[in-house]
């Protein structure tokens, strides 16, 4: 029996449907066979450039063919892709590249006015392990170029030898998730764990080769790489890649390509459904609408039902540590059930609810949600203590989320045990933002909480105590954060205060800040 690896899954698709269109983007398409052949050439070229099993190759790009050429090429030779967000800036990129000891970077040259070649040239001395800078666009001066790498002759014998060394327990992608220490944690997702999550989702939702999925969730997130790409790979379906989420673009793509599956966070649905010209587009092909990132609001459910009456609404719960989806609504669930519960464990995965001592709690009692199954990732890169806290020795993943099980085995999500909030579908940990704010020369103390927002679900509200004698404005702090953080982490609200509530040990009491905020709303 062959190992359950990403490259073997692609080979199976080539054997079954070699010329079927798998990826579609900007009027171009790539078949399973073409993806396999191009990634073979790139994998061979990477070997020639000195990459070997166990190395890490960062990808900083939009949802585009080159991202996936690189991913599948790296998977074939046992090189783990370090998935980066195009919104990351210096503090995040420098930390992640060093933490992962990245050997090379495949990057776009520009995004929204940000010049990546100039940026990386300016920080080379701060990322000493990075030997190769490979830019996707033609015209960018670099050696080797991406175009040149995929034009080289294939060393088939060397490549086949490398493929034979790849095992299902080897990391295939590293996705960074922020931690309560303020430092992002690199989740080691393996060949087996990513495929197990995707296969469980495919089987649970009866996704087949006739299905076509909109690929608008970023590929550096499990929503994009697992729930979209690998689900379509294993079901022999197809994906319409969307480089950047623009509501009108999505509506036009649905009208043109007639996809059957759309997956997004609530904010995406709100933006689409509120588009003034939505009635002029034919959206009737959609029969599954998957919503991840937070509970489905009843009002949003009603809006989806109104605009997409033929579509089944599905809740999806998953995280980087579970490699993708692990809990989903059933296709037979009523709209009331979708609003009340995030669903049931899929595949052979198991769930339990535990107390603070990690003892199982009875049905109906709130506690921490724990997941067990072959979808669980390997742990965190270089963080043994954090890994031991979250990934137990007997296979359980402790999520830090609060939930309870009802009498029918459905998981009812209550909130987060951690301080993390979800802004527009992106996870944000206040401590990471606080660390940036505290690096500002005029800031003495900073404390952030997530507060409700009608459009984004939650946004960051940060309380600031300026240093004595210093005057600072909200605009100045927001501009400062924009220089150092992804835009979705930048505070949306800043409140200046003279002091922050503290415990006798000197820790800021964020529960009091939350209570004070809620009291103001009453």
Coordinates of N, CA and C in Angstrom, one line a residue, residues 318-493:
X318 N -13.0 24.2 12.1 CA -11.7 23.6 11.9 C -10.6 24.6 12.3
X319 N -9.4 24.2 12.4 CA -8.3 25.1 12.8 C -7.0 24.5 12.2
X320 N -6.0 25.3 12.2 CA -4.7 24.8 11.6 C -4.3 23.6 12.3
X321 N -4.5 23.5 13.6 CA -4.0 22.3 14.4 C -4.8 21.0 14.0
X322 N -6.0 21.2 13.4 CA -6.7 20.0 12.9 C -6.6 19.8 11.4
X323 N -5.7 20.6 10.8 CA -5.3 20.5 9.4 C -6.5 20.9 8.5
X324 N -7.6 21.4 9.0 CA -8.7 21.7 8.2 C -10.0 21.4 9.0
X325 N -11.0 21.0 8.2 CA -12.3 20.8 8.9 C -12.3 19.5 9.7
X326 N -13.0 19.6 10.9 CA -13.1 18.4 11.7 C -14.5 18.2 12.2
X327 N -15.3 19.3 12.2 CA -16.7 19.3 12.6 C -17.5 20.1 11.5
X328 N -18.6 19.4 11.0 CA -19.4 20.0 10.0 C -20.9 19.8 10.3
X329 N -21.8 20.7 9.8 CA -23.2 20.4 9.8 C -23.4 19.2 8.8
X330 N -24.6 18.5 9.0 CA -25.0 17.5 8.1 C -25.8 18.1 7.0
X331 N -25.8 17.5 5.8 CA -26.6 18.0 4.7 C -28.1 17.9 5.0
X332 N -28.5 17.1 5.9 CA -29.9 16.9 6.2 C -30.3 17.9 7.4
X333 N -29.4 18.6 7.9 CA -29.7 19.5 9.0 C -30.7 20.6 8.6
X334 N -31.6 20.9 9.5 CA -32.5 22.1 9.2 C -31.7 23.4 9.4
X335 N -32.3 24.4 8.9 CA -31.7 25.8 9.1 C -31.6 26.1 10.6
X336 N -32.6 25.7 11.3 CA -32.6 25.9 12.8 C -31.4 25.2 13.5
X337 N -31.1 24.0 13.0 CA -30.0 23.3 13.6 C -28.7 23.9 13.2
X338 N -28.6 24.4 12.0 CA -27.3 25.1 11.5 C -27.1 26.4 12.4
X339 N -28.1 27.0 12.8 CA -28.0 28.2 13.6 C -27.6 27.9 15.0
X340 N -28.0 26.8 15.5 CA -27.8 26.4 16.9 C -26.5 25.7 17.1
X341 N -26.0 25.0 16.1 CA -24.9 24.1 16.4 C -23.9 24.2 15.2
X342 N -22.6 23.9 15.5 CA -21.6 23.9 14.4 C -21.5 22.5 13.8
X343 N -22.3 21.6 14.3 CA -22.3 20.3 13.6 C -21.8 19.1 14.4
X344 N -21.4 18.1 13.7 CA -20.9 16.8 14.3 C -19.5 16.5 13.8
X345 N -18.7 15.7 14.6 CA -17.4 15.3 14.1 C -17.6 14.5 12.8
X346 N -16.7 14.8 11.8 CA -16.7 14.1 10.5 C -15.7 12.9 10.5
X347 N -15.9 12.1 9.5 CA -15.0 10.9 9.3 C -15.0 10.1 10.5
X348 N -13.8 9.7 10.9 CA -13.6 8.9 12.1 C -13.1 9.7 13.3
X349 N -13.2 11.0 13.1 CA -12.8 11.9 14.2 C -13.7 11.9 15.4
X350 N -13.1 12.1 16.6 CA -13.9 12.1 17.8 C -13.8 13.5 18.5
X351 N -14.8 13.8 19.3 CA -14.8 15.0 20.1 C -15.1 14.6 21.6
X352 N -14.7 15.5 22.5 CA -15.1 15.4 23.9 C -15.0 16.8 24.4
X353 N -15.8 17.0 25.5 CA -15.7 18.3 26.2 C -15.1 18.0 27.6
X354 N -14.1 18.8 28.0 CA -13.4 18.6 29.2 C -13.4 19.8 30.1
X355 N -13.1 19.5 31.4 CA -13.0 20.6 32.4 C -11.6 21.1 32.4
X356 N -11.2 22.0 33.4 CA -9.9 22.5 33.4 C -8.8 21.5 33.8
X357 N -9.3 20.3 34.3 CA -8.3 19.2 34.6 C -8.3 18.2 33.4
X358 N -9.0 18.6 32.4 CA -9.1 17.8 31.2 C -9.9 16.4 31.4
X359 N -10.8 16.5 32.3 CA -11.7 15.3 32.6 C -13.0 15.5 31.8
X360 N -13.4 14.4 31.2 CA -14.6 14.5 30.3 C -15.8 15.0 31.1
X361 N -16.6 15.9 30.4 CA -17.8 16.4 31.1 C -19.0 15.7 30.5
X362 N -20.1 15.7 31.2 CA -21.3 15.1 30.6 C -22.0 15.9 29.6
X363 N -23.0 15.3 28.9 CA -23.7 16.0 27.9 C -24.4 17.3 28.4
X364 N -24.3 18.3 27.6 CA -25.0 19.6 28.0 C -24.2 20.5 28.9
X365 N -23.0 20.1 29.3 CA -22.1 20.9 30.2 C -21.0 21.6 29.4
X366 N -20.8 22.9 29.6 CA -19.8 23.7 29.0 C -18.4 23.3 29.4
X367 N -17.5 23.2 28.4 CA -16.1 23.0 28.8 C -15.2 23.2 27.5
X368 N -14.0 22.8 27.6 CA -13.1 22.9 26.5 C -13.3 21.8 25.4
X369 N -13.4 22.2 24.2 CA -13.6 21.2 23.1 C -12.2 20.6 22.7
X370 N -12.2 19.3 22.7 CA -11.0 18.5 22.3 C -11.4 17.6 21.1
X371 N -10.4 17.5 20.2 CA -10.6 16.7 18.9 C -9.5 15.6 18.9
X372 N -9.9 14.4 18.4 CA -9.0 13.3 18.2 C -9.2 12.7 16.8
X373 N -8.1 12.4 16.1 CA -8.2 11.8 14.8 C -7.0 12.0 14.0
X374 N -6.9 11.3 12.9 CA -5.8 11.4 12.0 C -5.6 12.8 11.3
X375 N -6.6 13.7 11.6 CA -6.5 15.0 11.0 C -5.6 15.9 11.9
X376 N -5.3 15.5 13.1 CA -4.6 16.3 14.1 C -3.1 16.5 13.6
X377 N -2.7 17.7 13.6 CA -1.3 18.1 13.1 C -0.3 17.5 14.0
X378 N 1.0 17.6 13.6 CA 2.1 17.0 14.3 C 2.5 17.8 15.6
X379 N 2.2 19.1 15.6 CA 2.6 19.9 16.7 C 3.1 21.3 16.2
X380 N 3.8 22.0 17.0 CA 4.3 23.3 16.7 C 5.8 23.3 16.4
X381 N 6.2 23.9 15.4 CA 7.6 23.9 15.0 C 8.5 24.6 16.1
X382 N 9.4 23.8 16.7 CA 10.4 24.3 17.7 C 9.8 24.7 19.0
X383 N 8.5 24.4 19.3 CA 7.9 24.8 20.5 C 7.4 23.6 21.3
X384 N 8.3 22.9 22.0 CA 7.9 21.7 22.7 C 6.9 21.9 23.8
X385 N 7.1 23.0 24.6 CA 6.2 23.2 25.7 C 4.8 23.5 25.2
X386 N 4.7 24.4 24.1 CA 3.4 24.7 23.6 C 2.7 23.5 22.9
X387 N 3.5 22.6 22.3 CA 3.0 21.4 21.7 C 2.4 20.5 22.7
X388 N 3.1 20.3 23.8 CA 2.7 19.4 24.9 C 1.4 19.9 25.5
X389 N 1.2 21.3 25.6 CA 0.0 21.8 26.2 C -1.3 21.6 25.3
X390 N -1.1 21.6 24.0 CA -2.2 21.5 23.0 C -2.4 20.2 22.5
X391 N -1.3 19.4 22.2 CA -1.3 18.1 21.6 C -1.0 17.1 22.6
X392 N -1.9 16.3 23.1 CA -1.7 15.4 24.1 C -1.0 14.1 23.6
X393 N -0.3 13.4 24.4 CA 0.4 12.2 24.0 C -0.5 11.1 23.5
X394 N -1.8 11.1 23.9 CA -2.8 10.1 23.5 C -3.6 10.5 22.3
X395 N -3.1 11.6 21.6 CA -3.8 12.0 20.4 C -4.8 13.0 20.4
X396 N -5.1 13.6 21.6 CA -6.2 14.6 21.7 C -5.6 16.0 21.4
X397 N -6.4 16.8 20.7 CA -6.0 18.2 20.4 C -7.0 19.0 21.3
X398 N -6.4 19.8 22.2 CA -7.2 20.7 23.0 C -7.3 22.1 22.4
X399 N -8.4 22.4 22.0 CA -8.6 23.6 21.1 C -8.6 25.0 21.8
X400 N -8.9 25.0 23.1 CA -9.0 26.2 23.8 C -10.4 26.9 23.5
X401 N -11.3 26.2 22.8 CA -12.6 26.8 22.5 C -13.6 26.1 23.5
X402 N -14.6 26.9 23.8 CA -15.7 26.4 24.8 C -16.9 25.9 24.0
X403 N -17.4 24.8 24.4 CA -18.6 24.2 23.7 C -19.2 23.2 24.6
X404 N -20.4 22.7 24.2 CA -21.0 21.5 24.9 C -21.6 20.6 23.8
X405 N -21.8 19.4 24.2 CA -22.4 18.4 23.3 C -23.9 18.2 23.7
X406 N -24.8 18.2 22.7 CA -26.2 18.0 23.0 C -26.5 16.5 23.0
X407 N -27.7 16.2 23.2 CA -28.1 14.8 23.4 C -28.0 14.0 22.0
X408 N -27.9 14.7 20.9 CA -27.8 14.0 19.6 C -26.4 14.0 19.1
X409 N -25.4 14.5 19.9 CA -24.0 14.4 19.5 C -23.6 15.6 18.8
X410 N -24.4 16.7 18.7 CA -24.0 17.9 18.0 C -23.2 18.8 18.9
X411 N -22.2 19.5 18.3 CA -21.4 20.4 19.1 C -22.0 21.8 19.1
X412 N -22.2 22.3 20.2 CA -22.8 23.7 20.3 C -21.6 24.6 20.8
X413 N -21.2 25.5 20.0 CA -20.1 26.4 20.2 C -20.5 27.6 21.0
X414 N -19.7 27.8 22.1 CA -20.0 28.9 23.0 C -19.1 30.1 23.0
X415 N -17.9 29.9 22.6 CA -16.9 31.0 22.5 C -15.5 30.5 22.7
X416 N -14.6 31.4 22.9 CA -13.2 31.1 23.0 C -12.6 31.2 24.4
X417 N -11.9 30.2 24.8 CA -11.3 30.2 26.1 C -10.1 31.2 26.0
X418 N -9.5 31.3 24.9 CA -8.4 32.1 24.7 C -8.8 33.6 24.5
X419 N -7.9 34.5 24.4 CA -8.3 35.9 24.2 C -8.5 36.2 22.7
X420 N -8.1 35.3 21.9 CA -8.2 35.5 20.4 C -9.6 35.9 20.0
X421 N -9.7 36.9 19.1 CA -11.0 37.2 18.5 C -10.8 37.0 16.9
X422 N -12.0 37.0 16.3 CA -12.0 36.7 14.8 C -12.5 38.0 14.1
X423 N -11.6 38.7 13.4 CA -12.0 39.9 12.7 C -12.1 39.6 11.2
X424 N -13.3 39.6 10.7 CA -13.5 39.4 9.3 C -13.0 38.0 8.8
X425 N -13.0 37.0 9.7 CA -12.6 35.7 9.4 C -11.2 35.4 9.7
X426 N -10.4 36.4 10.2 CA -9.0 36.2 10.5 C -8.8 36.2 12.0
X427 N -8.1 35.2 12.5 CA -7.8 35.1 13.9 C -6.8 36.1 14.3
X428 N -7.1 36.8 15.4 CA -6.2 37.9 15.9 C -6.0 37.7 17.4
X429 N -4.8 37.6 17.9 CA -4.5 37.5 19.3 C -4.0 38.9 19.8
X430 N -4.7 39.5 20.8 CA -4.4 40.8 21.2 C -2.9 41.0 21.6
X431 N -2.4 40.0 22.2 CA -1.0 40.1 22.8 C 0.0 40.4 21.7
X432 N -0.2 39.9 20.5 CA 0.7 40.1 19.4 C 0.6 41.6 18.9
X433 N -0.6 42.2 18.9 CA -0.7 43.6 18.6 C -0.2 44.5 19.7
X434 N -0.4 44.0 21.0 CA 0.1 44.8 22.1 C 1.6 44.9 22.1
X435 N 2.2 43.8 21.7 CA 3.7 43.9 21.6 C 4.2 44.9 20.6
X436 N 3.5 45.1 19.5 CA 3.9 46.1 18.6 C 3.6 47.5 19.2
X437 N 2.4 47.7 19.8 CA 2.0 49.0 20.4 C 3.0 49.4 21.4
X438 N 3.5 48.4 22.2 CA 4.4 48.7 23.3 C 5.8 49.0 22.8
X439 N 6.1 48.7 21.6 CA 7.4 49.0 21.0 C 7.4 50.5 20.5
X440 N 6.2 51.1 20.5 CA 6.2 52.6 20.2 C 6.7 53.4 21.3
X441 N 7.6 54.4 21.0 CA 8.3 55.1 22.1 C 7.4 55.9 23.0
X442 N 6.1 56.1 22.7 CA 5.3 56.9 23.5 C 4.2 56.1 24.3
X443 N 4.3 54.8 24.1 CA 3.3 53.9 24.8 C 3.8 53.3 26.0
X444 N 3.1 53.4 27.1 CA 3.6 52.7 28.4 C 2.9 51.4 28.6
X445 N 1.5 51.4 28.4 CA 0.8 50.1 28.6 C -0.2 50.0 27.4
X446 N -0.5 48.8 27.0 CA -1.5 48.5 26.0 C -2.2 47.2 26.3
X447 N -3.5 47.2 26.1 CA -4.3 46.0 26.4 C -5.5 46.0 25.4
X448 N -5.7 44.8 24.7 CA -6.7 44.7 23.7 C -7.7 43.7 24.0
X449 N -8.9 43.9 23.5 CA -10.0 43.0 23.6 C -10.7 42.9 22.3
X450 N -11.4 41.9 22.0 CA -12.3 41.8 20.8 C -13.7 42.3 21.2
X451 N -14.3 43.1 20.4 CA -15.6 43.6 20.7 C -16.5 43.4 19.4
X452 N -17.8 43.3 19.6 CA -18.7 43.0 18.5 C -18.7 44.1 17.4
X453 N -18.8 43.6 16.2 CA -18.9 44.5 15.1 C -19.9 44.0 14.1
X454 N -20.8 44.8 13.6 CA -21.9 44.3 12.7 C -21.4 43.7 11.4
X455 N -20.3 44.3 10.9 CA -19.9 43.9 9.6 C -18.8 42.8 9.7
X456 N -17.8 43.0 10.6 CA -16.6 42.1 10.6 C -16.7 41.0 11.7
X457 N -17.9 41.0 12.4 CA -18.0 40.0 13.5 C -17.4 40.5 14.8
X458 N -16.1 40.8 14.8 CA -15.4 41.3 15.9 C -14.3 42.2 15.4
X459 N -14.0 43.2 16.2 CA -12.8 44.0 15.9 C -12.0 44.3 17.2
X460 N -10.8 44.7 17.0 CA -9.9 45.0 18.1 C -10.1 46.3 18.7
X461 N -10.4 46.4 20.0 CA -10.4 47.6 20.8 C -9.2 47.6 21.7
X462 N -8.4 48.6 21.6 CA -7.1 48.6 22.4 C -7.1 49.8 23.3
X463 N -6.8 49.6 24.6 CA -6.7 50.6 25.6 C -5.2 51.0 25.7
X464 N -4.9 52.2 25.7 CA -3.5 52.7 25.7 C -3.3 53.7 26.8
X465 N -2.2 53.4 27.6 CA -1.7 54.4 28.6 C -0.5 55.0 28.0
X466 N -0.5 56.3 27.7 CA 0.8 56.9 27.1 C 1.8 57.0 28.2
X467 N 3.1 57.1 27.8 CA 4.1 57.4 28.7 C 4.0 58.8 29.3
X468 N 4.4 59.0 30.5 CA 4.3 60.2 31.2 C 4.8 61.4 30.4
X469 N 4.0 62.4 30.2 CA 4.4 63.6 29.5 C 4.3 63.5 28.0
X470 N 3.9 62.4 27.5 CA 3.8 62.1 26.0 C 2.3 62.3 25.5
X471 N 2.2 62.9 24.4 CA 0.9 63.0 23.7 C 1.0 62.2 22.4
X472 N -0.1 61.5 22.2 CA -0.1 60.6 21.0 C -1.5 60.5 20.5
X473 N -1.7 60.3 19.2 CA -3.0 60.2 18.6 C -3.3 58.8 18.2
X474 N -4.6 58.6 18.0 CA -5.1 57.2 17.5 C -4.5 57.0 16.1
X475 N -4.5 58.1 15.2 CA -4.1 57.9 13.9 C -2.6 57.6 13.8
X476 N -1.8 58.1 14.8 CA -0.4 57.8 14.8 C -0.1 56.4 15.1
X477 N -0.9 55.9 16.1 CA -0.7 54.5 16.5 C -1.2 53.5 15.4
X478 N -2.3 53.8 14.8 CA -2.8 53.0 13.7 C -1.8 53.0 12.5
X479 N -1.2 54.1 12.2 CA -0.2 54.2 11.1 C 1.0 53.3 11.5
X480 N 1.4 53.4 12.8 CA 2.5 52.6 13.2 C 2.2 51.1 13.1
X481 N 1.0 50.7 13.5 CA 0.7 49.3 13.4 C 0.6 48.8 12.0
X482 N 0.2 49.7 11.1 CA 0.1 49.4 9.7 C 1.5 49.1 9.1
X483 N 2.5 49.7 9.6 CA 3.9 49.4 9.2 C 4.4 48.1 9.6
X484 N 3.8 47.5 10.7 CA 4.4 46.3 11.2 C 3.5 45.1 11.3
X485 N 2.3 45.3 11.0 CA 1.3 44.1 11.1 C 0.4 44.0 9.9
X486 N -0.1 42.8 9.7 CA -1.1 42.6 8.7 C -2.3 43.5 8.9
X487 N -2.9 43.9 7.9 CA -4.0 44.9 8.1 C -5.1 44.5 9.0
X488 N -5.4 43.1 8.9 CA -6.5 42.7 9.7 C -6.2 42.6 11.2
X489 N -4.9 42.8 11.6 CA -4.6 42.8 13.0 C -4.5 44.3 13.6
X490 N -4.5 45.2 12.7 CA -4.4 46.6 13.1 C -5.7 47.0 13.9
X491 N -5.5 47.7 15.0 CA -6.7 48.1 15.9 C -7.7 48.9 15.1
X492 N -9.0 48.6 15.3 CA -10.0 49.4 14.7 C -10.5 50.5 15.6
X493 N -10.2 50.3 16.9 CA -10.6 51.3 17.9 C -9.5 51.4 19.0

